[in-house]
Short mmCIF file of C-alpha atoms in Angstrom, two decimals:
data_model
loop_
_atom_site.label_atom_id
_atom_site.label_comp_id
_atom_site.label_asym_id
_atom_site.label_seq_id
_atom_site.Cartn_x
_atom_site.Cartn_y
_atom_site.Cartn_z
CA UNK A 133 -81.37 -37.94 155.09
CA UNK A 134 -83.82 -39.80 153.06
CA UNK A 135 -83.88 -42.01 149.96
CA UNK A 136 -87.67 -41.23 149.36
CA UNK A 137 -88.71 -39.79 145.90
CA UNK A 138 -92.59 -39.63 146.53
CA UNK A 139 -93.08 -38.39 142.36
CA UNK A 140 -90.24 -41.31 140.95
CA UNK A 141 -92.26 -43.98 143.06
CA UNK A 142 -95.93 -42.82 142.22
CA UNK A 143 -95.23 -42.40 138.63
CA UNK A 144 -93.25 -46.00 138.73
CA UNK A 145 -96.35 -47.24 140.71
CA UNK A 146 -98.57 -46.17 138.62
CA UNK A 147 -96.93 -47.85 135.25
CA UNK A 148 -96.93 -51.40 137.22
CA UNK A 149 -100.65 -51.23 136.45
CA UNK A 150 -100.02 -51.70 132.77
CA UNK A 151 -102.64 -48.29 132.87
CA UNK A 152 -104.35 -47.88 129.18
CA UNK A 153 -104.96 -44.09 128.43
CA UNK A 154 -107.81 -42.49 127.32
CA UNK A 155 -106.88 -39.12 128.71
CA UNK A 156 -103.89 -36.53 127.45
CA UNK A 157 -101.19 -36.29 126.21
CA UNK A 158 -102.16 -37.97 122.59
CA UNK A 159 -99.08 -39.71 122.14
CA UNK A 160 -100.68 -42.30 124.28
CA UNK A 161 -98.01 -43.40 126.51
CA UNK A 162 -96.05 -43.47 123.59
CA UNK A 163 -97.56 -45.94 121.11
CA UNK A 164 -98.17 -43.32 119.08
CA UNK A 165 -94.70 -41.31 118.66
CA UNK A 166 -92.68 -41.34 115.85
CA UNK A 167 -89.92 -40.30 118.13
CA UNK A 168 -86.22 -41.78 118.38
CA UNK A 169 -86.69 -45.34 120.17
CA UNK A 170 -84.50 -43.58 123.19
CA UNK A 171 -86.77 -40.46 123.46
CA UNK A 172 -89.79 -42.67 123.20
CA UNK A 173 -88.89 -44.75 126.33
CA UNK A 174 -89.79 -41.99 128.22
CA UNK A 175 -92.83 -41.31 127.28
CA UNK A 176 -94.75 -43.71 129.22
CA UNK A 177 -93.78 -41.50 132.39
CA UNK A 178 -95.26 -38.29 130.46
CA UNK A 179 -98.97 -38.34 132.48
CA UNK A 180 -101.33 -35.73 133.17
CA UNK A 181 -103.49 -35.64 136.98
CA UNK A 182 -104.48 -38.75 137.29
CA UNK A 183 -105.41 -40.98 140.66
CA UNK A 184 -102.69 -41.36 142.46
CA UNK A 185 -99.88 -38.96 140.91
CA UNK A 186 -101.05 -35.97 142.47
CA UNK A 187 -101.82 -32.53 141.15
CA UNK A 188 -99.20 -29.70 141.75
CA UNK A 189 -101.26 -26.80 141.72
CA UNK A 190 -103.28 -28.43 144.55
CA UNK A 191 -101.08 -31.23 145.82
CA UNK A 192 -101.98 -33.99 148.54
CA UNK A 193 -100.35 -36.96 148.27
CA UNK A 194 -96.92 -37.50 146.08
CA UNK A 195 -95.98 -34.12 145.07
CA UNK A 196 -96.83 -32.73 148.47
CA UNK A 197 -94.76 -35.23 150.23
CA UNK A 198 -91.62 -34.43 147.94
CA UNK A 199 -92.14 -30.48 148.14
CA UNK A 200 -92.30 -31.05 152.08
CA UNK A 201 -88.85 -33.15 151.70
CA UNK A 202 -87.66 -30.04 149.49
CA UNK A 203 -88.26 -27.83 152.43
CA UNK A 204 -86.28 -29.92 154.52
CA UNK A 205 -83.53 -29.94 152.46
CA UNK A 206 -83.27 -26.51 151.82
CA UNK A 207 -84.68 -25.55 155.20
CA UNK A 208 -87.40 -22.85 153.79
CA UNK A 209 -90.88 -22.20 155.17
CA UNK A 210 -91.99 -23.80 152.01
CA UNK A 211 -90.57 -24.68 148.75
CA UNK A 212 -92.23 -25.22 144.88
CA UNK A 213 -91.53 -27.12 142.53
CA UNK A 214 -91.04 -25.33 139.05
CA UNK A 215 -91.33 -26.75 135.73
CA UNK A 216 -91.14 -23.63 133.65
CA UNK A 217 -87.70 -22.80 134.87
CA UNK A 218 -86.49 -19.86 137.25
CA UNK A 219 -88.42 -17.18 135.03
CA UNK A 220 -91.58 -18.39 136.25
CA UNK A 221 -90.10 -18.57 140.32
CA UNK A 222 -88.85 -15.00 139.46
CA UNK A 223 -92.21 -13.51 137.73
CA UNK A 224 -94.04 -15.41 140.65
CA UNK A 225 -91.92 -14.05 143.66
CA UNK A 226 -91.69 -10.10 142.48
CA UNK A 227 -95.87 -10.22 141.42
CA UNK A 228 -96.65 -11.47 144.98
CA UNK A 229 -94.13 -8.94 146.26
CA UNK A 230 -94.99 -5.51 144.56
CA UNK A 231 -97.03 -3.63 143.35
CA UNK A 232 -97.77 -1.31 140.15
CA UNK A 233 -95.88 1.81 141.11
CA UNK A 234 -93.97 0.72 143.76
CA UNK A 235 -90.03 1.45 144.00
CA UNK A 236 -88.08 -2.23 143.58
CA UNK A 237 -84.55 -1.62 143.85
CA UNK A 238 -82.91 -4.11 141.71
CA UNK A 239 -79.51 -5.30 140.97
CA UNK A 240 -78.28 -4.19 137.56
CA UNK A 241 -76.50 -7.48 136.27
CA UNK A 242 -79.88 -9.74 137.40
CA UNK A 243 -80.77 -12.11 134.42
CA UNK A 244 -83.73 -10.69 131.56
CA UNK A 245 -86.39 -12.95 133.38
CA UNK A 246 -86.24 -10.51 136.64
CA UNK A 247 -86.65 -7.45 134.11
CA UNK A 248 -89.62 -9.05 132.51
CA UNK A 249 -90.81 -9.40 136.00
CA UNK A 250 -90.53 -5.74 136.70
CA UNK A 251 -92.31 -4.58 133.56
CA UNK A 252 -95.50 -7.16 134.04
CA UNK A 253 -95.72 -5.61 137.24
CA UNK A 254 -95.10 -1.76 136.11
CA UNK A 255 -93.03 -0.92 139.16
CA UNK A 256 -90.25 2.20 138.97
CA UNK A 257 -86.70 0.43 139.43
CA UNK A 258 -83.86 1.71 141.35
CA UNK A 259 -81.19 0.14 139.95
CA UNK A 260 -77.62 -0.59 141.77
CA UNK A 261 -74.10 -1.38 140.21
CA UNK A 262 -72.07 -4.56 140.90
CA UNK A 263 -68.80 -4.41 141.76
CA UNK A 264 -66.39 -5.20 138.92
CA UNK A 265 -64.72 -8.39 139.69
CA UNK A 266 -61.36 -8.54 138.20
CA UNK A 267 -60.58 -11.95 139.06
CA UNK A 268 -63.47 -13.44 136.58
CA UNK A 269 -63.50 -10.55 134.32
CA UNK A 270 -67.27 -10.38 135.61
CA UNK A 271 -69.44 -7.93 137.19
CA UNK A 272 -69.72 -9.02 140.69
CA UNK A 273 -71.65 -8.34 143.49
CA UNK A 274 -73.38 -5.21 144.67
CA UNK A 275 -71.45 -3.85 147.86
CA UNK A 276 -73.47 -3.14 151.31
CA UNK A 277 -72.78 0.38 150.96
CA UNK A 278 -74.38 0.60 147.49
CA UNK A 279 -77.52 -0.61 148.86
CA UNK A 280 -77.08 1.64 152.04
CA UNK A 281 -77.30 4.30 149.31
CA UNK A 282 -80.11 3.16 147.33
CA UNK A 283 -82.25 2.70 150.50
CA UNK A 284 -81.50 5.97 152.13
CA UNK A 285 -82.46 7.62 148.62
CA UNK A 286 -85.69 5.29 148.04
CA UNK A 287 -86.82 4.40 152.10
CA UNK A 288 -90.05 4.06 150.37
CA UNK A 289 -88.65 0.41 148.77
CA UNK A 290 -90.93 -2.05 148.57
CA UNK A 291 -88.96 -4.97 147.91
CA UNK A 292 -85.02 -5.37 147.01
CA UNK A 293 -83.78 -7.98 144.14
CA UNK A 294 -80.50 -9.53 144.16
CA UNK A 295 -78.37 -12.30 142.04
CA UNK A 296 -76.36 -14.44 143.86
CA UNK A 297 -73.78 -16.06 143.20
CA UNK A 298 -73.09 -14.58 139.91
CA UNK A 299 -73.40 -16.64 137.06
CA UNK A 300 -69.47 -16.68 136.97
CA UNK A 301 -69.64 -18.13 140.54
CA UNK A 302 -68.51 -14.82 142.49
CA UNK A 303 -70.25 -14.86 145.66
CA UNK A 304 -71.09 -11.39 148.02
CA UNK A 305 -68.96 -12.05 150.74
CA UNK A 306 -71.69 -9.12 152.19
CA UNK A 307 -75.18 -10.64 151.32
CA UNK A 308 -76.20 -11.48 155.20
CA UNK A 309 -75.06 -7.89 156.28
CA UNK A 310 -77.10 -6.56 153.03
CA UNK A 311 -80.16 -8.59 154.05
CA UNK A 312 -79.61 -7.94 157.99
CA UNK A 313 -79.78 -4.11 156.69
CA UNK A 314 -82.91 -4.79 154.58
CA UNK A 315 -84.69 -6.63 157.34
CA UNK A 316 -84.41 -3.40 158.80
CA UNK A 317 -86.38 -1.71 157.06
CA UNK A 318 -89.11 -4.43 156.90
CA UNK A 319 -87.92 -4.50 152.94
CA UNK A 320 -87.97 -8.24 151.80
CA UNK A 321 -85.09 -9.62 150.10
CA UNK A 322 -85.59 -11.92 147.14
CA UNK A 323 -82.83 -13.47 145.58
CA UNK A 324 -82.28 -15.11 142.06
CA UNK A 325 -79.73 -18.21 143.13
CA UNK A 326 -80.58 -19.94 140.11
CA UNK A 327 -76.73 -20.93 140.23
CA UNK A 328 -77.36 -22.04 143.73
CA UNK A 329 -79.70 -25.19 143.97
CA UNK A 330 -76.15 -27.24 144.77
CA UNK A 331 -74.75 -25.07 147.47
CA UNK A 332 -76.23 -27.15 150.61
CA UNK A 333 -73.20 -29.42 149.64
CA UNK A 334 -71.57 -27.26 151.93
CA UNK A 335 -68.05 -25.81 152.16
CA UNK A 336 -65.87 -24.78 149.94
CA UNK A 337 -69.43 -24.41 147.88
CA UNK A 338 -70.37 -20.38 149.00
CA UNK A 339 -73.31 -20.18 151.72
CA UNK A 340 -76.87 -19.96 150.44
CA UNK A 341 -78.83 -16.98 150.24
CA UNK A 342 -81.62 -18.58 152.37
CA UNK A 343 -79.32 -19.53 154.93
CA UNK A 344 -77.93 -16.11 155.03
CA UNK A 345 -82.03 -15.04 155.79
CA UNK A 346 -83.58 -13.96 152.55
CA UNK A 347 -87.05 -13.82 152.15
CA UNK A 348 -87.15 -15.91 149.02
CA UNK A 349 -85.25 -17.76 146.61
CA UNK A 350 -85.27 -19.50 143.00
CA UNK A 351 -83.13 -21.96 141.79
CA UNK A 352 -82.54 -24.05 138.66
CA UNK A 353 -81.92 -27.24 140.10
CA UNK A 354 -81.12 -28.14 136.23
CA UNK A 355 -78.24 -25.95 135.96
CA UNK A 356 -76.18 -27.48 138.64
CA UNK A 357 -78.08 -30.47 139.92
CA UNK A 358 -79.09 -33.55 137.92
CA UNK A 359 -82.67 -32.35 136.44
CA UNK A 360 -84.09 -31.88 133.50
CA UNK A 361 -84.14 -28.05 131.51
CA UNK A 362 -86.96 -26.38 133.10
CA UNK A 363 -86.54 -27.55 136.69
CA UNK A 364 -86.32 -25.48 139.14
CA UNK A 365 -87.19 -24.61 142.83
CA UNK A 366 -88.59 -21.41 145.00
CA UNK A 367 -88.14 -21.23 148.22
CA UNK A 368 -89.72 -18.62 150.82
CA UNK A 369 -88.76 -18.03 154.98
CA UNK A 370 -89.80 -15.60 157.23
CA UNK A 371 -93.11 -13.57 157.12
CA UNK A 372 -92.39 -10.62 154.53
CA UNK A 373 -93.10 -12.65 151.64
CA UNK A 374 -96.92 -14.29 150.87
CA UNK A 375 -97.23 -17.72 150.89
CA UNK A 376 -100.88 -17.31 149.79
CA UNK A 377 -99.96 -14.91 146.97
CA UNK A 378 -96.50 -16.68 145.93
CA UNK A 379 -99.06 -19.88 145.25
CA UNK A 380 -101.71 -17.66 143.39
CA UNK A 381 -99.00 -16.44 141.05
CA UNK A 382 -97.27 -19.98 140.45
CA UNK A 383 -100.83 -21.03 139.05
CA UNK A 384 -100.92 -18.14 137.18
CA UNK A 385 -97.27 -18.70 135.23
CA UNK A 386 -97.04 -22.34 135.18
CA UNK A 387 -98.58 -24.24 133.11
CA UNK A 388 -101.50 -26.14 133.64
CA UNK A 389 -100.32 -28.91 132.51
CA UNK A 390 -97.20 -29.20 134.41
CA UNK A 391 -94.27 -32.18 133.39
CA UNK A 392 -93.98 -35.28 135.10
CA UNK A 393 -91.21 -36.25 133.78
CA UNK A 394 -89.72 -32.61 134.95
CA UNK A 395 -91.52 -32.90 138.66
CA UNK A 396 -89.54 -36.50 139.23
CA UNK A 397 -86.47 -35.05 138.15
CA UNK A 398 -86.50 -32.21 140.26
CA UNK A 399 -87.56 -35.36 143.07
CA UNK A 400 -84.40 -37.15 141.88
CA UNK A 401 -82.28 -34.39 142.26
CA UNK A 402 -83.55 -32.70 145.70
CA UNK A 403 -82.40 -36.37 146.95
CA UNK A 404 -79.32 -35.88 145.23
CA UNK A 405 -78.65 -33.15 146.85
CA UNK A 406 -79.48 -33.96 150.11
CA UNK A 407 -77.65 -37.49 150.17
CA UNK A 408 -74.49 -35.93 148.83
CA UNK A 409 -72.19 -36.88 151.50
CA UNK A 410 -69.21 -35.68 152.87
CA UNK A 411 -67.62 -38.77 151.24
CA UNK A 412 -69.08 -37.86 147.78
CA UNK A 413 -67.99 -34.12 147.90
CA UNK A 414 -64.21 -35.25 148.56
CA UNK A 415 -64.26 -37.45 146.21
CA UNK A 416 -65.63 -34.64 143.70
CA UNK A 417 -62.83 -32.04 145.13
CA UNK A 418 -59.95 -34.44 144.37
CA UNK A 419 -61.36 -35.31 140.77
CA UNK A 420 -61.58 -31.38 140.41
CA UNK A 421 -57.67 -31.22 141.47
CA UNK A 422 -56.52 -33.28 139.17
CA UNK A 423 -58.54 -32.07 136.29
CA UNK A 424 -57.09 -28.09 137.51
CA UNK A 425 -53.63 -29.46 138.21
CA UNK A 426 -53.50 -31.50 134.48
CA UNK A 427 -54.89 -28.37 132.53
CA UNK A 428 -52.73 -25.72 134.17
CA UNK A 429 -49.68 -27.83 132.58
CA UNK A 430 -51.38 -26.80 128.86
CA UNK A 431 -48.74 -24.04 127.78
CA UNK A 432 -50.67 -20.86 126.87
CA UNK A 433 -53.74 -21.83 128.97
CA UNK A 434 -54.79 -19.59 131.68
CA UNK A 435 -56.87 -21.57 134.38
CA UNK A 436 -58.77 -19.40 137.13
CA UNK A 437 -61.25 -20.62 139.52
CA UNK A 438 -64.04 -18.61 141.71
CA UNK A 439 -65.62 -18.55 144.75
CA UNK A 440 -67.57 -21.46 143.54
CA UNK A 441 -65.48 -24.91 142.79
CA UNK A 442 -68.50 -25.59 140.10
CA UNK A 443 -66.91 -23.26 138.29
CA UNK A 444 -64.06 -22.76 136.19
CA UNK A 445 -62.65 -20.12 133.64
CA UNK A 446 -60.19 -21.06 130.97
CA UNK A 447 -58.20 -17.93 128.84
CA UNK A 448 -55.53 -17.94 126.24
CA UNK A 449 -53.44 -15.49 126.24
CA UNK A 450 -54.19 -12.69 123.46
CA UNK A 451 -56.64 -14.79 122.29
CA UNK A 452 -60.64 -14.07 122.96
CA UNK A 453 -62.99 -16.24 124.53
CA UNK A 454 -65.90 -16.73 121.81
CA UNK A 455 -62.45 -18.05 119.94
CA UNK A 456 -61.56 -20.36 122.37
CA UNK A 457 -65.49 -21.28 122.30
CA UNK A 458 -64.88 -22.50 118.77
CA UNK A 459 -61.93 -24.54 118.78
CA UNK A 460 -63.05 -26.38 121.88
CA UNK A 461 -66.65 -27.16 120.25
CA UNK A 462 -64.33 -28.84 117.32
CA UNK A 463 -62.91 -31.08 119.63
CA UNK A 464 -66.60 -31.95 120.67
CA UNK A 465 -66.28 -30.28 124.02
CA UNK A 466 -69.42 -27.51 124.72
CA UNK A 467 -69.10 -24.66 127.21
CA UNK A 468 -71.72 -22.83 128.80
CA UNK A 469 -71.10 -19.61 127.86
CA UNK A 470 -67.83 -17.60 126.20
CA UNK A 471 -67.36 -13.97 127.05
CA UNK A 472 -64.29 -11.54 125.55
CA UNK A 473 -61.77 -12.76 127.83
CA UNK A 474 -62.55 -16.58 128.67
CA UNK A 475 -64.83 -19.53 128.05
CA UNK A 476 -66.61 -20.62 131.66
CA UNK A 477 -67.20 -24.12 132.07
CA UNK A 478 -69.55 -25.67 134.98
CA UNK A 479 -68.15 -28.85 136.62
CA UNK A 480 -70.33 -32.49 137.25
CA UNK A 481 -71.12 -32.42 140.85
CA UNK A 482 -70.16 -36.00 140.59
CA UNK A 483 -70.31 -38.66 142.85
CA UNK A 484 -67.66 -41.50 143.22
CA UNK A 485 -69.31 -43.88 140.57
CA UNK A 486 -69.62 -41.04 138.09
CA UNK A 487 -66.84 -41.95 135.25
CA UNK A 488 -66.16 -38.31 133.81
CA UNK A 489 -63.54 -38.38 131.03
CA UNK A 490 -61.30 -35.71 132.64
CA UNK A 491 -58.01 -37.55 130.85
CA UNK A 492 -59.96 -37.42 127.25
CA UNK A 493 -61.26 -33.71 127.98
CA UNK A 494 -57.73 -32.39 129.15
CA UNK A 495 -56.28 -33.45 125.61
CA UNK A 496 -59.25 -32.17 123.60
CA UNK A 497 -58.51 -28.55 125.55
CA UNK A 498 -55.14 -28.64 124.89
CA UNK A 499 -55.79 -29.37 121.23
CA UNK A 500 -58.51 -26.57 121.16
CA UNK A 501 -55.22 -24.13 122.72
CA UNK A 502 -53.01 -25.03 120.35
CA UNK A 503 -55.56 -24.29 117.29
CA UNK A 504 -56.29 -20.91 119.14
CA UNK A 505 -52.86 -20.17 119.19
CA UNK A 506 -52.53 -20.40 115.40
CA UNK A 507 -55.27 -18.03 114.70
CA UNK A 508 -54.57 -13.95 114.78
CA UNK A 509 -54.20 -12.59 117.59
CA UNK A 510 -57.34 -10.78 119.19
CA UNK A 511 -56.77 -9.41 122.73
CA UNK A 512 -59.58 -8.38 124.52
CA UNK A 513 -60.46 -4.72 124.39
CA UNK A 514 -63.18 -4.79 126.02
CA UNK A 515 -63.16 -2.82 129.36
CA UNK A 516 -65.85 -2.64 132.03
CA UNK A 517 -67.73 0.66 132.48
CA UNK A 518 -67.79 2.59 135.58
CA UNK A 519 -71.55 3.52 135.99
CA UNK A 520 -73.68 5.32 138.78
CA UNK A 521 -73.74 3.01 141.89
CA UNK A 522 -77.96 3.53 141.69
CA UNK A 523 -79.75 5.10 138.83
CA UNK A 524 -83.35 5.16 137.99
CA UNK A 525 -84.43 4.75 134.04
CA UNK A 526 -85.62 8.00 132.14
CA UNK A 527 -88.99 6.62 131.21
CA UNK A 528 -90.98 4.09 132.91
CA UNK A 529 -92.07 0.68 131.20
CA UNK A 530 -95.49 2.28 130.97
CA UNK A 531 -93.90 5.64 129.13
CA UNK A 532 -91.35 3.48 127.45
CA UNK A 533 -95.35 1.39 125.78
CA UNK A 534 -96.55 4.48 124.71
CA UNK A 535 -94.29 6.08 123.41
CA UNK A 536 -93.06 6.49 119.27
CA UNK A 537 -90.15 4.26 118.56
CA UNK A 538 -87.72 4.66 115.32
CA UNK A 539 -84.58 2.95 114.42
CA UNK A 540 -81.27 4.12 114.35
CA UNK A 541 -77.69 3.13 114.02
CA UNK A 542 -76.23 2.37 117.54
CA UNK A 543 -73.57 4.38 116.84
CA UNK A 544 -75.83 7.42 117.00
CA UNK A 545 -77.82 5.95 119.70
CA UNK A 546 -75.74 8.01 122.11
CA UNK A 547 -77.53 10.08 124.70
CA UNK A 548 -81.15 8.03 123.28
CA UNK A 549 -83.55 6.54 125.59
CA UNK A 550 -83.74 2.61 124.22
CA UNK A 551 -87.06 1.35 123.45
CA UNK A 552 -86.11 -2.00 124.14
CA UNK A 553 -83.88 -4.30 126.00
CA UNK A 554 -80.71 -5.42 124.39
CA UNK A 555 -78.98 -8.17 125.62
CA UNK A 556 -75.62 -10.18 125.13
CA UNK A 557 -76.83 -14.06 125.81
CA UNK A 558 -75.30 -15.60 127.67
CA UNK A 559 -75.41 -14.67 130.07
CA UNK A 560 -78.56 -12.50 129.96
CA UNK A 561 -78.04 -9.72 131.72
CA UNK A 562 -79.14 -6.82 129.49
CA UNK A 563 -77.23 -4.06 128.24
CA UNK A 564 -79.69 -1.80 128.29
CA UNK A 565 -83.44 -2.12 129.37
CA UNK A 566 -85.91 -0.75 128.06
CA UNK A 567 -86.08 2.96 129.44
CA UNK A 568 -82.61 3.91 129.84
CA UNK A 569 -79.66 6.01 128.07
CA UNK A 570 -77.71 4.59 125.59
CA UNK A 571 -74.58 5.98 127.07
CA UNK A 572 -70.56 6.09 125.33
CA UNK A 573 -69.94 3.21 127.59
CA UNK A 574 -72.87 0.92 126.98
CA UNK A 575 -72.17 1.72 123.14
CA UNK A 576 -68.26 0.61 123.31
CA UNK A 577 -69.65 -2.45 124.91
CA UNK A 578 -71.77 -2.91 122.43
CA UNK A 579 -69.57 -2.86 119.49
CA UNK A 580 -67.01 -4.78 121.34
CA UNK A 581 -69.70 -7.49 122.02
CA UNK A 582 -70.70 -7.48 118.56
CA UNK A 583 -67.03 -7.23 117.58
CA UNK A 584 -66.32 -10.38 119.38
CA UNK A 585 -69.15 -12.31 117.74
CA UNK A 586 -71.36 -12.68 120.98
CA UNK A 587 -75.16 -13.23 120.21
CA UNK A 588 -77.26 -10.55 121.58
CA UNK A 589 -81.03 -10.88 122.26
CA UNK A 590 -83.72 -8.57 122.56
CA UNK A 591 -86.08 -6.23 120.35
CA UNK A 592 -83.13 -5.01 117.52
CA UNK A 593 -81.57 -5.18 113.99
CA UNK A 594 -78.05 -4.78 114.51
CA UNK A 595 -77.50 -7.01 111.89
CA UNK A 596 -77.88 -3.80 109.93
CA UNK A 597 -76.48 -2.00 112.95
CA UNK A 598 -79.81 -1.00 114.19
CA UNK A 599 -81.59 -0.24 117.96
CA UNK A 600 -84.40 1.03 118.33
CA UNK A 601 -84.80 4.56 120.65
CA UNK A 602 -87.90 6.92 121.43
CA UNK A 603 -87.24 9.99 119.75
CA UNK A 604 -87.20 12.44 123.05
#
């Protein structure tokens, strides 16, 4: 345990200098901003490479020292910091992992930023099927004998890509026998856990990959620590992964002019983190009970938790989530994310001095249940699919570039091969990448997304009801 934060000190060092700036950013340590007063306060820690705060594509002194205490922590080979969130970790891991051509098998419910990944790199995707998991309404995790499959059909695998824990908090209760497996094969195991950066808290939190002996792993530490959007760690262990290339290919997505004020956060919240005692995590479980046992006394309000106590799922019954969604954003209370069934809310991972309205929030939900109960009724009809365990896509991303495009309803896109990647957000797991068969399945959950109101990324106008397809 340690209270250093190498990047919080040097930057606070450096401002006891009273420093003057003639070097970037313009605002000039702020005297320049027209910004809010608040937002401007801040400014005065938004530097650039100067003496004494390090560099973090090349780091020595301060950032070095806190990446070092990130290892630690985490207990990786080494660890990054990120400051253009887990798409850069994820783009940086699978480029220093494969290459053009190679087979990658991938999970099929990973998050858009692992797709991008795989069409920078032009590799040929085997993909494998989560398990549904009826509990959360979610797709799960993929079983061992999925990936059994998948590598006794592709040996030739040059690199396998998981998600872990789901971003409904399901956790494989199979991902050290799936990596043991892997290992096997000399196949390296690389795991999105950017719903993981909290889970060295310990138990009842889920176990993290890297403990469980994957070969790398990214994490937003702003989704479930205290850091800033855009924070986030990677992690590598063992020897099937590049340190030499993982470091090329963080130079190559971050920017080169990385945040400050994002590197001391991620500082401030690895020693979060790793000073979060035993004392602070029961006080956080018995603030949790209370909240749980006060809001499952809400008539009409169906409460269900997951593998991860961060996480929470609230339902009305024959009501739909993106409806619950609205009534609870009139009370003033946000969610991350509402699907068909439920709204899913993440929990503080509070400490004892951390004064979280739980009384105030339980009477805003049960006013947001009792508007939802006065609006028509709208049980979910959405049902999961049952798709091949592992498929590979029709065309590759390089056939898919080349290729004609045209637009048609999605109604007739039945039996097409999409030109594009369609994708309900949040949570970001596509639909449909770019390659594959718009199937009767994916369709019906299509028009049930749409027919729920969900927001759905990606290259489309189905506003006027439109995807786009390569006519084949």
């Amino acid at each position: 345990m340690t209270q250093r934060r190498p990047v919080v000190e040097a930057l606070l060092e450096f401002q006891r200098r009273r420093p003057i700036s003639f070097h970037v950013p313009g605002h000039k340590n702020g005297l320049l901003s027209g910004l809010p007063k608040e937002l401007k306060a801040a400014l005065i820690y938004d530097m650039t490479e100067l003496e004494g705060l390090d560099d973090l594509h090349a780091p020595s002194s301060a950032i070095k020292e806190a990446e070092d205490l990130l290892a630690d922590t985490y207990g990786s080979k080494k660890s990054y910091f990120l400051v253009n969130g887990s798409t850069a970790g994820n783009l940086a891991m699978i480029h220093a992992t494969c290459g053009e051509g190679d087979r990658v098998i991938v999970q099929r419910n990973s998050h858009k930023s692992i797709f991008h990944a795989l069409e920078l790199v032009h590799v040929n995707p085997v993909y494998v099927s989560p398990e549904w998991d009826e509990a959360t309404k979610s797709a799960g995790a993929v079983a061992l004998s999925t990936i059994m499959t998948a590598i006794e059909e592709y040996p030739e695998a040059k690199a396998v890509v998981l998600t872990y824990p789901s971003y409904y908090g399901v956790a494989s209760s199979e991902l050290e026998a799936i990596i043991q497996y892997c290992h096997e094969y000399s196949m390296p195991v690389l795991v999105d856990e950017a719903h993981g950066a909290h889970l060295p808290a310990g138990d009842p939190f889920p176990v993290s990959a890297l403990a469980y002996g994957a070969d790398a792993v990214v994490q937003s530490a702003h989704k479930t620590l205290p850091a800033m959007t855009m924070g986030s760690y990677l992690h590598i262990a063992g020897e099937l992964v590049n340190e030499t290339m993982i470091s090329k290919y963080l130079r190559i997505f971050q920017s080169s002019s990385p945040s400050y004020p994002i590197m001391a956060s991620l500082d401030d919240a690895r020693a979060y983190i790793q000073n979060y005692s035993v004392h602070d995590k029961r006080d956080f479980l018995e603030k949790r009970l209370y909240f749980l046992s006060s809001i499952r006394r809400i008539p009409s309000l169906e409460v269900v938790e997951t593998d991860d106590p961060l996480k929470l799922l609230l339902r009305v019954e024959n009501r739909g989530g993106f409806q619950l969604k609205a009534a609870l954003e009139k009370t003033g209370v946000y969610v991350e994310l509402a699907d068909p069934f439920q709204v899913l809310l993440i929990l503080p991972l509070s400490k004892p001095w951390h004064a979280y309205p739980y009384a105030d929030i339980r009477s805003r939900i049960k006013e947001a249940v009792q508007g939802v109960r006065l609006l028509e009724k709208r049980a979910p009809s959405f049902r999961p699919a049952h798709p091949q365990l592992v498929t590979v896509p029709e065309l590759s991303f390089e056939e898919v570039d080349l290729s004609v495009q045209e637009w048609v309803p999605y109604a007739r896109a039945i039996g097409r091969i999409s030109a594009a990647m369609v994708t309900p957000y949040p949570p970001g797991i596509p639909l449909v990448t770019a390659g594959e068969k718009w199937t009767v399945e994916k369709v019906e959950e299509l028009s049930d997304y749409l027919g729920a109101g969900a927001e759905i990324q990606g290259e489309h106008r189905l506003s006027e009801k439109l995807v786009s397809v390569i006519p084949w």
